[in-house]
Amino acid sequence: MGEFELIERFFKRPATRSPLGIGDDCALLQPSAGMQLAVSSDMLVEGRHFLSTVDPERLGHKSLAVNLSDLAACGAKPLAFTLSLAMPRAEAEWLAPFSRGLFALADAHECELVGGDTTRGPLCIGITVFGEVPAAGALLRSGARAGDDLWVSGSVGDARLALEAFRGTLSLSGSGFAAARERMERPTPRVALGQVLRGIATAAIDISDGLLGDLGHILRQSGVGARIRTDLAVTLLAASDAPLDTAARLEFVLAGGDDYELAFTAPPSMRARVEAAGRASATRVTRIGEIEAESGIRLVDAQGREHEGMFKSFDHFA
Amino acid sequence: MGEFELIERFFKRPATRSPLGIGDDCALLQPSAGMQLAVSSDMLVEGRHFLSTVDPERLGHKSLAVNLSDLAACGAKPLAFTLSLAMPRAEAEWLAPFSRGLFALADAHECELVGGDTTRGPLCIGITVFGEVPAAGALLRSGARAGDDLWVSGSVGDARLALEAFRGTLSLSGSGFAAARERMERPTPRVALGQVLRGIATAAIDISDGLLGDLGHILRQSGVGARIRTDLAVTLLAASDAPLDTAARLEFVLAGGDDYELAFTAPPSMRARVEAAGRASATRVTRIGEIEAESGIRLVDAQGREHEGMFKSFDHFA
């Protein structure tokens, strides 16, 4: 199967939104009046971002999901994407489910494939995604202010839990493993939440590199610090019955990685609106701390006492 | 060297055109009033698109050049690009020249790096490039009309010549090899020509997959055919003294590949304007044939006689 047949069979669909879909040197895009185009690129490499044994349909979903998550973190509405695909062989058995998973998520977000590239090579999936956001209305990393609440969407740490189960460092029940694996392989980008948070959140970020590490970007770019209530943070792990002690549970939540959730900040006066945004987008939102003028991240217990010991090591992220 | 240090050291520069440069979840872009955004993605894989021994500075140049060539084929003015880079190791000895070559070409076209991704993996370079073009002013593949002239920019076939010299299937003089290698490793995207051809050319395409194959896309999407004068086509090879017989010379020109030139069509009434466009962009333009109503590609000699034999095999591209 040649490149053109491959594109025809698995990736070509009627263009709807783009003035020009797949099949010219460039795709043409135009944001609506008053809107800016938000752009993000992510690359997934076999062995690094996914296991060679992963279900191709789930991989198709995840490849686009991790990109949509970046749009969500800017509050942008998805429009279109390009796909660059290097693969060792062009096999229908792989391409059919991969493209099915990809397009199922794309269709759910009305996000159109407008171009790309296919080539032979080690399996490597590069997606660039386009969304639109009102001019000056994007959620940025730089807007957090001392006194803001710190919120996190959805559940966090479960992808790491699945990874550790795959690695054999811990053992989960059948249903526990299935649930954690679902979080790792079929993450839900928080696209709807991101859009309703426009005008409510002061800063937002996708925490796919780990909650503390990515929060550190908000703190640095906003010139502030944060205090996190560990008793609230541990509730972010969906697998409440996972065989983990509190320290491991907290580590998975704070530094697990591969969670396509949003961390965001908003003034306390916006609490009711944040909670309404969560309901409107059918997304759990959890307040886990607050922004402070002093730089760095402080982990505190329910009584406000700072943790000692291992948690100090997280300071280098701040 | 971690991902963030790598980005800071080699890829972070002050944002100029993008409202938001590198360092948020998305970059924000806005085409000027009345303009559309032209978007193209290309992926380069080691061993497939470049040799592992290539000079990283040249590779940085070529990685962006092949993408700019797609903008050129649409008549778009470059604005920005994203870079997704998978590589086995983060080595300053490689990253410094790679980013130097990349930015030298980017700066020459005022094309700004606005985002991307770096990860460990087999060397794989994914670029998505953004340009702007007047709404409804893009050069498309679908506009060729019977009676139009068929033109090609620059020189064609020399990259294939260099590849064959690398493979050892032919031998070139020192200066001949250097010139052909330059064409293979440091192609010049025809960005200036593409823009001045707006309103003059009826269709255009980047011929990086080979002149006949890519011309076939114009013909199919325009519902026409073409007649090519082989005595004119062979003059497209810059290396006029290469040790090739006429058949090999013609094959390199017609199906060599890896040439980042434009094939384009324009009515005969536009000949003077096409030649002026070539002069204005300091780019050679050569008329090699014409568009006909009958589908397929016919190769003819100076007297208009159709070639027989090997050239028939090119028909399957049409």
XYZ file of N, CA and C in Angstrom, chain A residues 3-4 12 19-20 23-32 34-46 48-49 67 69-74 76 82-86 114-117 119-130 133 135 138-142 204-207 209 214 217 221, chain B residues 3-4 19-20 23-32 34-46 48-49 67 69-74 76 82-86 114-117 119-130 133 135-136 138-142 204-207 209 214 217 221:
444
model
N 1.710 5.530 -0.188
C 1.308 6.642 0.670
C -0.063 7.193 0.276
N -0.292 7.297 -1.046
C -1.545 7.931 -1.475
C -2.747 7.032 -1.207
N -8.666 10.179 4.413
C -9.322 11.213 3.628
C -10.824 11.220 3.911
N -11.418 25.746 4.489
C -11.712 26.099 3.100
C -11.100 25.077 2.143
N -10.084 24.358 2.607
C -9.383 23.424 1.749
C -8.915 22.271 2.618
N -5.164 17.396 0.588
C -5.017 17.189 -0.838
C -4.461 18.379 -1.587
N -3.919 19.374 -0.878
C -3.148 20.405 -1.555
C -1.847 20.568 -0.774
N -0.968 21.461 -1.231
C 0.293 21.612 -0.521
C 0.078 22.100 0.904
N -0.904 22.948 1.098
C -1.244 23.456 2.428
C -2.745 23.299 2.646
N -3.141 23.257 3.913
C -4.550 23.454 4.261
C -4.725 24.937 4.559
N -5.908 25.448 4.333
C -6.181 26.852 4.618
C -7.151 26.945 5.787
N -6.826 27.788 6.727
C -7.642 27.946 7.930
C -7.911 29.416 8.173
N -9.046 29.702 8.734
C -9.346 31.084 9.078
C -10.115 31.115 10.388
N -9.537 31.704 11.435
C -10.314 31.825 12.670
C -11.485 32.777 12.439
N -12.563 32.601 13.194
C -13.721 33.493 13.078
C -13.310 34.911 13.475
N -12.602 38.149 15.323
C -12.340 38.408 16.737
C -11.655 37.273 17.462
N -11.361 36.193 16.734
C -10.738 35.035 17.377
C -9.270 34.918 16.961
N -8.471 34.362 17.863
C -7.089 34.007 17.522
C -7.013 32.496 17.351
N -5.986 32.073 16.628
C -5.761 30.649 16.459
C -4.785 30.179 17.551
N -5.171 29.152 18.290
C -4.283 28.530 19.275
C -3.701 27.273 18.648
N -2.399 27.091 18.762
C -1.683 26.022 18.064
C -0.827 25.246 19.045
N -0.852 23.932 18.959
C 0.050 23.139 19.792
C 0.464 21.874 19.053
N 1.709 21.447 19.268
C 2.245 20.238 18.629
C 2.745 19.267 19.687
N 2.415 18.004 19.516
C 2.963 16.968 20.387
C 3.345 15.768 19.555
N 4.408 15.091 19.954
C 4.883 13.919 19.243
C 4.882 12.732 20.196
N 4.358 11.607 19.730
C 4.350 10.376 20.536
C 5.227 9.325 19.864
N 6.139 8.762 20.630
C 7.104 7.805 20.114
C 6.904 6.466 20.807
N 6.907 5.395 19.991
C 6.743 4.050 20.571
C 7.855 3.759 21.577
N 8.318 5.147 24.284
C 8.493 6.291 25.170
C 7.128 6.763 25.693
N 6.184 6.910 24.777
C 4.867 7.423 25.154
C 3.797 6.340 25.140
N -3.035 16.288 22.503
C -2.989 17.589 21.841
C -4.206 18.444 22.202
N -5.730 18.367 24.848
C -5.539 18.812 26.228
C -4.799 20.153 26.284
N -3.894 20.380 25.360
C -3.202 21.677 25.307
C -4.153 22.791 24.882
N -5.056 22.487 23.967
C -6.083 23.485 23.611
C -6.955 23.775 24.831
N -7.339 22.705 25.552
C -8.181 22.880 26.742
C -7.518 23.828 27.734
N -6.210 23.665 27.909
C -5.480 24.476 28.892
C -5.421 25.943 28.489
N -5.674 26.241 27.232
C -5.749 27.634 26.779
C -7.194 28.110 26.668
N -9.281 27.021 24.463
C -9.580 27.135 23.029
C -10.565 26.055 22.574
N -3.348 18.507 12.019
C -2.568 17.792 11.010
C -1.932 16.575 11.687
N -1.703 15.542 10.906
C -1.138 14.292 11.412
C 0.088 13.924 10.595
N 1.235 13.802 11.253
C 2.434 13.267 10.593
C 2.718 11.917 11.216
N 2.814 10.911 10.354
C 2.855 9.538 10.836
C 4.025 8.812 10.196
N 5.011 8.443 11.015
C 6.064 7.550 10.536
C 5.755 6.163 11.075
N -6.854 18.127 8.509
C -6.719 18.979 7.323
C -5.410 18.771 6.561
N -4.525 17.928 7.079
C -3.288 17.739 6.345
C -2.337 16.875 7.132
N -1.120 16.718 6.579
C -0.133 15.932 7.287
C 0.804 15.243 6.337
N 1.336 14.147 6.798
C 2.440 13.511 6.106
C 2.494 12.070 6.593
N 5.098 8.567 6.303
C 6.410 8.130 5.837
C 6.781 6.832 6.535
N 7.733 6.129 5.959
C 8.232 4.923 6.590
C 9.247 5.325 7.658
N 9.258 4.623 8.776
C 10.215 4.923 9.836
C 9.761 4.272 11.126
N 10.510 4.490 12.203
C 10.079 3.966 13.503
C 8.743 4.607 13.877
N 7.849 3.877 14.514
C 6.499 4.401 14.785
C 6.562 5.678 15.615
N 6.080 6.733 15.023
C 6.191 8.067 15.601
C 5.004 8.885 15.080
N 4.256 9.467 15.997
C 3.004 10.151 15.656
C 3.114 11.614 16.051
N 3.112 12.488 15.060
C 3.199 13.926 15.341
C 1.892 14.599 14.970
N 1.281 15.268 15.924
C 0.024 15.973 15.655
C 0.203 17.445 15.997
N -0.304 18.308 15.127
C -0.426 19.729 15.452
C -1.910 20.051 15.432
N -2.371 20.660 16.502
C -3.806 20.898 16.654
C -4.071 22.403 16.638
N -5.207 22.779 16.080
C -5.594 24.188 15.959
C -6.932 24.406 16.628
N -9.798 30.922 19.994
C -10.033 31.500 21.307
C -10.192 33.010 21.093
N -9.666 36.834 20.992
C -8.431 37.618 21.127
C -8.330 38.114 22.564
N -7.410 33.958 25.910
C -6.820 32.650 26.199
C -6.433 32.544 27.670
N -6.575 31.350 28.225
C -6.055 31.059 29.561
C -4.547 30.880 29.444
N -3.788 31.673 30.190
C -2.334 31.602 30.117
C -1.762 31.052 31.424
N -0.446 30.833 31.392
C 0.222 30.355 32.605
C 0.604 31.517 33.525
N 0.490 32.716 33.029
C 1.116 33.858 33.710
C 0.155 34.683 34.554
N -4.012 28.655 33.774
C -4.308 27.224 33.615
C -3.156 26.557 32.899
N -3.005 25.258 33.160
C -1.968 24.469 32.477
C -2.431 23.023 32.416
N -1.980 22.320 31.397
C -2.163 20.884 31.267
C -1.079 20.218 32.114
N -1.459 19.259 32.987
C -0.468 18.720 33.929
C 0.078 17.366 33.492
N 2.915 16.495 32.486
C 4.265 16.176 32.957
C 4.313 15.981 34.468
N 4.340 20.822 36.463
C 3.612 21.738 35.591
C 3.071 22.940 36.361
N 5.435 25.751 36.365
C 5.438 26.693 35.228
C 4.493 27.864 35.485
N 5.924 31.637 35.860
C 5.493 32.624 34.877
C 4.557 33.675 35.486
N 14.652 18.410 29.130
C 13.873 19.009 28.052
C 13.821 20.532 28.172
N 13.650 21.033 29.409
C 13.464 22.479 29.551
C 14.782 23.224 29.299
N 1.420 36.577 19.259
C 1.039 37.229 20.510
C 1.638 36.488 21.706
N 1.985 35.232 21.525
C 2.480 34.424 22.621
C 3.464 33.431 22.042
N 6.333 28.654 25.382
C 6.268 28.699 26.831
C 4.873 28.741 27.393
N 3.851 28.460 26.590
C 2.527 28.226 27.156
C 2.005 26.942 26.528
N 0.800 26.520 26.909
C 0.280 25.274 26.361
C 0.083 25.375 24.852
N -0.299 26.545 24.381
C -0.466 26.786 22.949
C 0.257 28.073 22.571
N 0.601 28.190 21.315
C 0.981 29.492 20.758
C -0.288 30.101 20.168
N -0.343 31.420 20.134
C -1.504 32.103 19.572
C -1.083 32.811 18.295
N -1.870 32.627 17.254
C -1.553 33.212 15.953
C -2.776 33.923 15.413
N -2.548 34.959 14.658
C -3.674 35.643 14.038
C -3.253 36.122 12.661
N -3.886 35.599 11.610
C -3.558 36.132 10.278
C -4.023 37.587 10.192
N -3.382 38.366 9.341
C -3.792 39.755 9.149
C -5.191 39.801 8.548
N -8.202 39.931 6.250
C -8.374 39.511 4.861
C -7.488 38.352 4.446
N -6.689 37.843 5.387
C -5.770 36.759 5.044
C -6.247 35.444 5.671
N -5.924 34.352 4.995
C -6.137 33.017 5.556
C -4.802 32.460 6.016
N -4.880 31.498 6.926
C -3.671 30.832 7.370
C -3.465 29.581 6.524
N -2.267 29.446 5.936
C -1.906 28.239 5.198
C -1.040 27.385 6.119
N -1.336 26.101 6.198
C -0.713 25.202 7.165
C -0.194 23.966 6.454
N 1.021 23.554 6.775
C 1.530 22.304 6.228
C 2.435 21.612 7.235
N 2.405 20.286 7.257
C 3.242 19.498 8.173
C 4.089 18.518 7.381
N 5.351 18.406 7.744
C 6.232 17.396 7.154
C 7.082 16.770 8.239
N 7.353 15.499 8.095
C 8.174 14.784 9.063
C 9.393 14.205 8.351
N 10.575 14.387 8.949
C 11.805 13.834 8.386
C 12.360 12.786 9.343
N 12.653 11.605 8.815
C 13.115 10.481 9.617
C 14.512 10.082 9.158
N 15.387 9.860 10.135
C 16.757 9.448 9.803
C 16.748 8.140 9.020
N 15.650 7.691 6.193
C 14.624 7.748 5.140
C 14.754 9.074 4.375
N 14.857 10.170 5.111
C 14.921 11.496 4.493
C 16.310 12.110 4.567
N 9.315 22.295 4.450
C 8.015 22.821 4.864
C 7.723 24.162 4.204
N 8.686 25.051 1.436
C 8.388 24.773 0.032
C 6.881 24.544 -0.175
N 6.219 23.955 0.807
C 4.761 23.777 0.706
C 4.035 25.120 0.788
N 4.530 26.015 1.637
C 3.942 27.363 1.662
C 4.150 28.045 0.316
N 5.356 27.896 -0.239
C 5.658 28.509 -1.535
C 4.668 28.045 -2.592
N 4.362 26.744 -2.568
C 3.465 26.172 -3.581
C 2.039 26.705 -3.457
N 1.701 27.276 -2.301
C 0.387 27.902 -2.132
C 0.469 29.411 -2.314
N 1.962 31.363 -0.213
C 1.799 31.948 1.127
C 3.098 32.571 1.638
N 6.060 25.261 14.221
C 6.312 24.487 15.432
C 7.281 23.363 15.079
N 8.058 22.940 16.059
C 9.071 21.897 15.870
C 8.852 20.797 16.890
N 8.616 19.575 16.423
C 8.591 18.419 17.316
C 9.810 17.576 16.985
N 10.594 17.307 18.008
C 11.912 16.709 17.791
C 12.064 15.495 18.701
N 12.151 14.313 18.109
C 12.522 13.116 18.877
C 13.977 12.828 18.563
N 7.274 29.020 17.277
C 6.289 29.402 18.294
C 5.905 28.267 19.240
N 6.414 27.073 19.020
C 6.058 25.999 19.934
C 6.580 24.681 19.437
N 6.211 23.613 20.148
C 6.647 22.302 19.725
C 6.829 21.376 20.891
N 7.709 20.427 20.714
C 7.799 19.329 21.646
C 9.167 18.695 21.441
N 11.387 15.135 22.681
C 11.254 13.870 23.390
C 12.403 12.950 23.002
N 12.649 11.938 23.826
C 13.649 10.947 23.476
C 13.032 9.953 22.496
N 13.831 9.486 21.542
C 13.329 8.526 20.571
C 14.264 8.475 19.384
N 13.925 7.682 18.378
C 14.717 7.657 17.140
C 14.655 9.045 16.491
N 15.749 9.485 15.885
C 15.805 10.858 15.351
C 14.700 11.080 14.330
N 13.834 12.000 14.644
C 12.631 12.254 13.855
C 12.259 13.725 14.059
N 12.091 14.438 12.958
C 11.896 15.887 13.014
C 10.548 16.215 12.379
N 9.625 16.703 13.173
C 8.300 17.067 12.667
C 8.125 18.570 12.741
N 7.842 19.171 11.605
C 7.619 20.620 11.578
C 6.241 20.896 10.994
N 5.522 21.815 11.612
C 4.302 22.359 11.019
C 4.547 23.844 10.794
N 4.296 24.283 9.579
C 4.616 25.658 9.220
C 3.323 26.410 8.917
N 3.316 27.694 9.250
C 2.157 28.555 9.057
C 2.534 29.743 8.200
N -1.984 34.006 3.367
C -2.267 34.173 1.952
C -3.629 34.884 1.859
N -7.350 35.722 1.326
C -8.505 34.831 1.213
C -8.835 34.638 -0.264
N -8.988 33.385 -0.676
C -9.284 33.000 -2.071
C -8.118 33.307 -3.017
N -4.927 31.765 -2.659
C -3.909 30.717 -2.626
C -3.768 30.041 -3.984
N -2.548 29.662 -4.328
C -2.304 28.838 -5.513
C -2.710 27.407 -5.178
N -3.606 26.844 -5.944
C -4.090 25.490 -5.670
C -3.643 24.533 -6.765
N -3.929 23.255 -6.541
C -3.594 22.242 -7.546
C -4.697 22.128 -8.601
N -5.818 22.706 -8.336
C -7.022 22.413 -9.126
C -7.322 23.428 -10.223
N -0.317 25.353 -8.905
C 1.082 25.165 -8.528
C 1.184 23.999 -7.559
N 2.358 23.368 -7.551
C 2.621 22.268 -6.614
C 4.119 22.210 -6.354
N 4.466 21.745 -5.188
C 5.844 21.444 -4.817
C 6.168 20.059 -5.378
N 7.285 19.917 -6.102
C 7.545 18.647 -6.794
C 8.540 17.761 -6.055
N 8.178 15.032 -4.544
C 8.034 13.591 -4.774
C 8.368 13.204 -6.209
N 4.163 14.487 -9.039
C 3.470 15.624 -8.447
C 2.650 16.390 -9.486
N -0.799 15.168 -9.697
C -1.804 15.693 -8.758
C -2.515 16.906 -9.347
N -6.469 16.840 -10.203
C -7.347 17.756 -9.469
C -7.898 18.864 -10.382
